[in-house]
PDB file of C-alpha atoms in Angstrom:
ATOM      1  CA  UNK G  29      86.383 123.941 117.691  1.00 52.00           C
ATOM      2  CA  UNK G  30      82.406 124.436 117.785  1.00 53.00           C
ATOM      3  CA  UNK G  31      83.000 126.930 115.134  1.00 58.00           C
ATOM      4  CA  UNK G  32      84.725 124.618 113.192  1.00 59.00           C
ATOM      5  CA  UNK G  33      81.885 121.945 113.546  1.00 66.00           C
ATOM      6  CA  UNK G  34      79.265 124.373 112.496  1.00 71.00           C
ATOM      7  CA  UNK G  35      81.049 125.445 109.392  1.00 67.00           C
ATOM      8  CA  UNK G  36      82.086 121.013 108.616  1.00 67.00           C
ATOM      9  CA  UNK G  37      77.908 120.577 109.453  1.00 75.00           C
ATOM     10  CA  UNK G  38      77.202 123.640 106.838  1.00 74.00           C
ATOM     11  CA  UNK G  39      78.891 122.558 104.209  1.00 73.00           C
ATOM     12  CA  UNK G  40      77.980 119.366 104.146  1.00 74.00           C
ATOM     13  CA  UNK G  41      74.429 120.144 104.062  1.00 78.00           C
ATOM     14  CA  UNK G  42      75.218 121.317 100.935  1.00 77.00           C
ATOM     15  CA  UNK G  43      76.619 117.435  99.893  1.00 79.00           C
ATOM     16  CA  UNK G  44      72.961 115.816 101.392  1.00 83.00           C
ATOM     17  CA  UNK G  45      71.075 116.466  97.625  1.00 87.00           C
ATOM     18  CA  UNK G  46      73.733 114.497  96.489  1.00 86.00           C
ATOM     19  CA  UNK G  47      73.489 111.327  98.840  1.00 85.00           C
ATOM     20  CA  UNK G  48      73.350 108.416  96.207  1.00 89.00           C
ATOM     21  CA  UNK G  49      76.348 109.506  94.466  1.00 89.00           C
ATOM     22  CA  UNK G  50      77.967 109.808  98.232  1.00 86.00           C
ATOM     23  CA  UNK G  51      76.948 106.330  98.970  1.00 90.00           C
ATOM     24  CA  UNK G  52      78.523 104.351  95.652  1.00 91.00           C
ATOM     25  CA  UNK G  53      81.399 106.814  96.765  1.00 89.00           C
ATOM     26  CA  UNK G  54      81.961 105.080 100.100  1.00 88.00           C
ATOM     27  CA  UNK G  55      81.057 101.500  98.278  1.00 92.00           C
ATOM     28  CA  UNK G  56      84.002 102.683  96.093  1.00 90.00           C
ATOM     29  CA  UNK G  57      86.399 103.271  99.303  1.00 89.00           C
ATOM     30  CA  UNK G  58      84.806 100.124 101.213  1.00 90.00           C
ATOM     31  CA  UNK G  59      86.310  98.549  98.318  1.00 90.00           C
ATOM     32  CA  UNK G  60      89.841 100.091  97.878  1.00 89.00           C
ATOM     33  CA  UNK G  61      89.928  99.330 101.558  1.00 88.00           C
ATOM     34  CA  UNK G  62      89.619  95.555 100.964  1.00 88.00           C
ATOM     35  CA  UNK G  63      91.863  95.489  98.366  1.00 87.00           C
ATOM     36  CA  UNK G  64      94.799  97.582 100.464  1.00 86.00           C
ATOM     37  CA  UNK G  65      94.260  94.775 103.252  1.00 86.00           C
ATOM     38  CA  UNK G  66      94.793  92.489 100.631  1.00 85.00           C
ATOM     39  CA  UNK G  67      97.698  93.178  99.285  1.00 84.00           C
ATOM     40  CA  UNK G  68      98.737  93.102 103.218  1.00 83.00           C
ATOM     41  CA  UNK G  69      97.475  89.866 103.613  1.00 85.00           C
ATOM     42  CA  UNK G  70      99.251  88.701 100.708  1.00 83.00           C
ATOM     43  CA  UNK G  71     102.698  89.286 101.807  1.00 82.00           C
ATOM     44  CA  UNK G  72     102.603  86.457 104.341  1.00 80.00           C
ATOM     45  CA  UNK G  73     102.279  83.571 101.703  1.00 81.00           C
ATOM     46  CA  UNK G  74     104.885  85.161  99.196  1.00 80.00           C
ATOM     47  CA  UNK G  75     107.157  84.999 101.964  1.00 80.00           C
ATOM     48  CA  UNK G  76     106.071  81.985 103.545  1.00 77.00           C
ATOM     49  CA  UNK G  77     105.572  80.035 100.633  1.00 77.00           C
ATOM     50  CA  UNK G  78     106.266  81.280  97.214  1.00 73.00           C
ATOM     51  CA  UNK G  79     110.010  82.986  97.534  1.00 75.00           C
ATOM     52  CA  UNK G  80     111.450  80.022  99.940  1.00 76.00           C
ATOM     53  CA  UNK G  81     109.211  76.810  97.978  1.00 77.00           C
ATOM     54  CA  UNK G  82     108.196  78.088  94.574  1.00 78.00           C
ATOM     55  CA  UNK G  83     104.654  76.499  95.779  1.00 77.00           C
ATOM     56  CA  UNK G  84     101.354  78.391  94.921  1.00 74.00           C
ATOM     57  CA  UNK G  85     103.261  80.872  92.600  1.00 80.00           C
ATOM     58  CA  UNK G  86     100.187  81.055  90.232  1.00 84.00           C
ATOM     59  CA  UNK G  87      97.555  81.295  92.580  1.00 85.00           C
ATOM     60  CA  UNK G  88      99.447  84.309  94.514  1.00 84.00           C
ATOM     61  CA  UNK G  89     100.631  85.898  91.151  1.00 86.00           C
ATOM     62  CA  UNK G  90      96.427  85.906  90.353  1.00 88.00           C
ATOM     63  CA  UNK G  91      95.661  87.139  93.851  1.00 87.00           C
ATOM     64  CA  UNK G  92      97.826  89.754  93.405  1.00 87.00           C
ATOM     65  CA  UNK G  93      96.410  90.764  90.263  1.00 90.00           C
ATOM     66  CA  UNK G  94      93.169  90.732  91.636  1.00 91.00           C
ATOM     67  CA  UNK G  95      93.482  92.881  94.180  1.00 90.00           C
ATOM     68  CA  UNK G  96      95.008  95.512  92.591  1.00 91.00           C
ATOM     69  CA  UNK G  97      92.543  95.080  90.295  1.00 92.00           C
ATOM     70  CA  UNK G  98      89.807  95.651  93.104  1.00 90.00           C
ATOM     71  CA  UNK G  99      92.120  98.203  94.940  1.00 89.00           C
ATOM     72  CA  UNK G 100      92.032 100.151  91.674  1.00 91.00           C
ATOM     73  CA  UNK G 101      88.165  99.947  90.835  1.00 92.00           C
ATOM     74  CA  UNK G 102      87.396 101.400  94.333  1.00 90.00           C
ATOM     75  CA  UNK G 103      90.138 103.824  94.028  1.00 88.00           C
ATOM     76  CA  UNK G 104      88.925 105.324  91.064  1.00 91.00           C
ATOM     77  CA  UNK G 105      85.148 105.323  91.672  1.00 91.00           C
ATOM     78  CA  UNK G 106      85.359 106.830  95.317  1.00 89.00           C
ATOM     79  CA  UNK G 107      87.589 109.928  93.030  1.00 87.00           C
ATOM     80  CA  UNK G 108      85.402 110.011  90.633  1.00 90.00           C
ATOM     81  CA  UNK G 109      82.244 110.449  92.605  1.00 89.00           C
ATOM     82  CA  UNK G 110      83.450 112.612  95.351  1.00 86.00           C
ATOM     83  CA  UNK G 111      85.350 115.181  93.059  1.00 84.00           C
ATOM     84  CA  UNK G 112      81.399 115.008  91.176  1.00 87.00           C
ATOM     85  CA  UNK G 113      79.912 115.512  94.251  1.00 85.00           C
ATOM     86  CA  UNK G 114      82.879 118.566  95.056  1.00 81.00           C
ATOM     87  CA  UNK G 115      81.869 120.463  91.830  1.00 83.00           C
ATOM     88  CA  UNK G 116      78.078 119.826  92.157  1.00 86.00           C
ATOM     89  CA  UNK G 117      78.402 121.558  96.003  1.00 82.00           C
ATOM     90  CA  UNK G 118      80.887 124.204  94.628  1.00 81.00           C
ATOM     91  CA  UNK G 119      78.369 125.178  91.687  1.00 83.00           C
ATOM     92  CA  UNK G 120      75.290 125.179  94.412  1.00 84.00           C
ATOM     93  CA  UNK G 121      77.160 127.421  96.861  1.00 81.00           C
ATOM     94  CA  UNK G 122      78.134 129.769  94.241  1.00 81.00           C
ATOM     95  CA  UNK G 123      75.007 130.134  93.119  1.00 84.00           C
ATOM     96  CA  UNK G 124      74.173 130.663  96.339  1.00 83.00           C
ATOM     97  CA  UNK G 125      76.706 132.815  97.095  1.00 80.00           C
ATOM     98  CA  UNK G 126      75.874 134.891  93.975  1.00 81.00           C
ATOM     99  CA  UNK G 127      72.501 135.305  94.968  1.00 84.00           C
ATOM    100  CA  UNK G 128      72.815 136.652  98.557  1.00 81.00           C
ATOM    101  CA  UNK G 129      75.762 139.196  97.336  1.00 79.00           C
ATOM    102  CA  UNK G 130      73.309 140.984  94.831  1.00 80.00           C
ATOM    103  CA  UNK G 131      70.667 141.128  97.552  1.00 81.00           C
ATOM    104  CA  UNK G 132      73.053 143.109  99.704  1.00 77.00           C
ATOM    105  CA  UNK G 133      72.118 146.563 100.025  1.00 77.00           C
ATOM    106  CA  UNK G 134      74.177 149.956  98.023  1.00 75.00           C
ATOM    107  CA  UNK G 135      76.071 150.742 101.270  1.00 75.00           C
ATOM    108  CA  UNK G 136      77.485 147.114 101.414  1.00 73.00           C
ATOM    109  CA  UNK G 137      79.004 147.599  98.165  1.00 72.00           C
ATOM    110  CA  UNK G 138      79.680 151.414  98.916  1.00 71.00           C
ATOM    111  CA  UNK G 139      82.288 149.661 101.853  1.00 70.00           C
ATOM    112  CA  UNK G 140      82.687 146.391 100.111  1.00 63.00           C
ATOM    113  CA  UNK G 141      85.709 146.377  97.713  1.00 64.00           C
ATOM    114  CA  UNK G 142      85.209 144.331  94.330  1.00 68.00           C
ATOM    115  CA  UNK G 143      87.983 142.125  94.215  1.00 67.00           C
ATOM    116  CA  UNK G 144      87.422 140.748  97.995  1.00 70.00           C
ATOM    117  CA  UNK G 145      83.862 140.253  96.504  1.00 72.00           C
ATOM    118  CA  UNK G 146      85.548 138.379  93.365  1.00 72.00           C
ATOM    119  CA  UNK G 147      87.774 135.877  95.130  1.00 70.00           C
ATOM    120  CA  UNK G 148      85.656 135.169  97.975  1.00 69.00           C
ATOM    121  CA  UNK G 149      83.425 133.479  94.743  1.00 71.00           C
ATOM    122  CA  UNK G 150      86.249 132.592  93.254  1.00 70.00           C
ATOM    123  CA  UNK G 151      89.153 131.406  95.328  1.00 69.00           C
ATOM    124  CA  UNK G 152      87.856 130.633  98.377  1.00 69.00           C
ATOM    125  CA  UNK G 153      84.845 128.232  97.193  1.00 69.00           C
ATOM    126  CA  UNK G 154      87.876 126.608  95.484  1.00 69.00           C
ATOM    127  CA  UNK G 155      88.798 125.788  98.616  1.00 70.00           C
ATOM    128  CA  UNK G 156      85.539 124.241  99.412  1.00 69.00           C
ATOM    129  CA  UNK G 157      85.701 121.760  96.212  1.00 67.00           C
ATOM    130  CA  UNK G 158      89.062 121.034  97.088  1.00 68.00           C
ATOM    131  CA  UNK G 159      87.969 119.908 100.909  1.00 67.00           C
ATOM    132  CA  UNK G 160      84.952 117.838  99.561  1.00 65.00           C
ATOM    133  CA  UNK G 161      86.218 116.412  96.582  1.00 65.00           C
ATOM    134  CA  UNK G 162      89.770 115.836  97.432  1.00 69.00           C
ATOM    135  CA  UNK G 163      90.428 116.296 101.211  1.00 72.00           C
ATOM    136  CA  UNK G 164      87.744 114.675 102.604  1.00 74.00           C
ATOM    137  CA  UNK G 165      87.550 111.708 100.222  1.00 74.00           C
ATOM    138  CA  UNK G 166      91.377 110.701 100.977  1.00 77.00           C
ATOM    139  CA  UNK G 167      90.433 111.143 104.390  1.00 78.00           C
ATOM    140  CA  UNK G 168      87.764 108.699 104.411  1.00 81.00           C
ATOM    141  CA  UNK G 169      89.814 106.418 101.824  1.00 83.00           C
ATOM    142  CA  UNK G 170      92.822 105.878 103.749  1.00 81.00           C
ATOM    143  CA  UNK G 171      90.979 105.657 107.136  1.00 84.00           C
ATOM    144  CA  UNK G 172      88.728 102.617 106.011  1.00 85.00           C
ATOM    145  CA  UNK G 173      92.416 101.338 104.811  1.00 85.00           C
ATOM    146  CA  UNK G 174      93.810 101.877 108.148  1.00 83.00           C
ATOM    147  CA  UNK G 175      90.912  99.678 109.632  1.00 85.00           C
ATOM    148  CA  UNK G 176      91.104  97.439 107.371  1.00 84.00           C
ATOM    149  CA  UNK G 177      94.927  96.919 107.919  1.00 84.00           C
ATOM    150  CA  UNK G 178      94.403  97.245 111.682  1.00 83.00           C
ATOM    151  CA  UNK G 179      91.940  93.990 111.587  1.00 86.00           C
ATOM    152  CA  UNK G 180      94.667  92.190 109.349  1.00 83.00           C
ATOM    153  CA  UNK G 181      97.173  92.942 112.487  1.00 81.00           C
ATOM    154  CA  UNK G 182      94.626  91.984 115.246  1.00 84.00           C
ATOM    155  CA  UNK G 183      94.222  88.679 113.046  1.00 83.00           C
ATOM    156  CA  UNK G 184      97.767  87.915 113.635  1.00 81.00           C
ATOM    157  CA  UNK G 185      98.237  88.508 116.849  1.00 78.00           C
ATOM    158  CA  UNK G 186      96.509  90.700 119.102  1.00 81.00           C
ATOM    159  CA  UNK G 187      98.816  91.182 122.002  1.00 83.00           C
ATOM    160  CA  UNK G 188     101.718  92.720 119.507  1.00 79.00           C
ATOM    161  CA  UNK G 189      99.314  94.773 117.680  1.00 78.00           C
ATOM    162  CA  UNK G 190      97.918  96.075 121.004  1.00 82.00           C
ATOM    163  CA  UNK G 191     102.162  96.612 121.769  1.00 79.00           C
ATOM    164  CA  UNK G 192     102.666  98.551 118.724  1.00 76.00           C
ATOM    165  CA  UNK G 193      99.295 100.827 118.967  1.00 76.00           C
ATOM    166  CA  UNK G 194     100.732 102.204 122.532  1.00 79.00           C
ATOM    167  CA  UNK G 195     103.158 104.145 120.247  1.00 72.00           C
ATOM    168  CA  UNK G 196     100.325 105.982 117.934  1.00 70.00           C
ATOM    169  CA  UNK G 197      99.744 109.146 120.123  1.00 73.00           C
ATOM    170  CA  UNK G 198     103.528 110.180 119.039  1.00 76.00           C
ATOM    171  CA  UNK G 199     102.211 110.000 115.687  1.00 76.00           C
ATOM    172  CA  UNK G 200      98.924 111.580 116.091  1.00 74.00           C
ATOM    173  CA  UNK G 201     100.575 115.031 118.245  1.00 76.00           C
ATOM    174  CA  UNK G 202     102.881 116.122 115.645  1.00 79.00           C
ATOM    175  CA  UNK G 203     100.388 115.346 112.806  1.00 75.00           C
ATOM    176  CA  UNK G 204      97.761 117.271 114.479  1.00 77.00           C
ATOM    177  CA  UNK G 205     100.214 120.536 115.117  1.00 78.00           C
ATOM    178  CA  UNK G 206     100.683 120.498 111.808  1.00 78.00           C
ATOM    179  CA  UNK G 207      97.315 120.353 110.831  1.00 72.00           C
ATOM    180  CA  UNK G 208      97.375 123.531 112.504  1.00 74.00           C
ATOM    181  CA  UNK G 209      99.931 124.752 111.162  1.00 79.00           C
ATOM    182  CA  UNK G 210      98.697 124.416 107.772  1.00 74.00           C
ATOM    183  CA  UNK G 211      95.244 125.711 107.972  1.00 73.00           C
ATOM    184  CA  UNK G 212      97.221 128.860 109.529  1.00 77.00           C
ATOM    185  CA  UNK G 213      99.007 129.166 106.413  1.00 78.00           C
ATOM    186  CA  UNK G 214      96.074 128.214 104.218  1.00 71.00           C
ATOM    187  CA  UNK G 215      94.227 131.083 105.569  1.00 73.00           C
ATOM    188  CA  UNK G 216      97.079 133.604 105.254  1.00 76.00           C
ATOM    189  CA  UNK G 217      96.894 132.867 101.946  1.00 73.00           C
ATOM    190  CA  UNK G 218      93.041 133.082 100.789  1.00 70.00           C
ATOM    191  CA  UNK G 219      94.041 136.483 102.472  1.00 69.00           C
ATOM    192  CA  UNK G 220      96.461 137.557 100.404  1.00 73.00           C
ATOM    193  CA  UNK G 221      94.638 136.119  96.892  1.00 69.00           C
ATOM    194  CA  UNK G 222      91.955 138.453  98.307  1.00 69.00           C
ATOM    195  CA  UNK G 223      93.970 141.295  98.412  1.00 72.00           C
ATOM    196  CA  UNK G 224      95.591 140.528  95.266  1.00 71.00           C
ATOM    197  CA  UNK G 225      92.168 140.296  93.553  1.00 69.00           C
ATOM    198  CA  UNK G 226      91.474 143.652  94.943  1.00 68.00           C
ATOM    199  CA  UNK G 227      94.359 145.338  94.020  1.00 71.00           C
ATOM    200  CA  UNK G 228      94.361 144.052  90.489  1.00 70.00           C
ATOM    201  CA  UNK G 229      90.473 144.851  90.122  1.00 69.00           C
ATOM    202  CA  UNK G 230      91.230 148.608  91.275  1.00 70.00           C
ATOM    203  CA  UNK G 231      93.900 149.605  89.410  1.00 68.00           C
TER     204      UNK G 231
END
């Protein structure tokens, strides 16, 4: 787990040059948030109002459109910037990356096969765009929608929010196994694209 923290605190040092684009990113989820309670909020007056009375139809119909209006602004901005920021971090640490293997000495390369050399520029920093630009940002995304959706709940009524929360650490235990499970299998395969890479480059 500390390893893993170390290796979460590396890479996003390599994200900090880029903090203004990372903060209109968050605006940009802050926003898709608001609109995803919303649309939540909205369902209360189309059932309360509009599908039994006919009342307020345009007023809901233009709520409605405004919010996935809004939902989609922030939805696209927050993926636009963060998969900006995910190439601009995957071009730095490639760079980087570059830079240190040609400093290594003859004997490093002498017990250093190519194609491991290849894909761990190649595949594996695909990884790394893939957890900044992608992974992390629907992280973030959906967990300021979960807030925002839990508020909407505690708004209504507190006590049967409170009720149905008691019932999250089912949820949570199986996700997190899996989580597990996955980076198991996500590993097991960088390994064998890095044996396929050095395979291919030696024959």
């Amino acid at each position: 787990m500390t390893s893993d923290r170390t290796t979460l605190r590396r890479l996003f040092a390599y994200a900090t040059p880029y903090r203004a684009r990372m903060f209109w990113a968050v605006l940009g989820m802050i926003v898709y948030a608001v609109g995803s309670a919303g649309l939540a909020y909205l369902i209360k007056p189309i059932f309360d109002s509009v599908l039994p009375k006919q009342h307020d139809v345009s007023r809901i119909a233009w709520a409605i459109v405004f919010v996935y209006l809004l939902k989609g602004i922030g939805s696209y901005v927050s993926s636009y910037l963060m998969a900006d920021v995910g190439q601009r971090v995957v071009m730095d640490l490639r760079n980087a990356l570059y830079r240190h293997i040609l400093n290594q000495s003859a004997s490093f390369f002498a017990h250093g096969a190519t194609g491991r050399l290849l894909s761990r520029i190649s595949n594996d920093v695909g990884q790394v765009q893939q957890a900044v630009s992608e992974t992390v940002g629907d992280l973030a995304r959906e967990t300021l929608a979960l807030v925002g959706y839990t508020a909407l709940l505690f708004y209504y009524d507190a006590r049967l929010t409170i009720v149905c929360l008691t019932g999250a650490p089912l949820i949570v235990y199986p996700l997190i196994r899996l989580g597990h499970r996955v980076r198991r299998t996500t590993r097991r395969s960088q390994e064998a694209l890095e044996q396929i890479s050095h395979l291919s480059t030696e024959a």
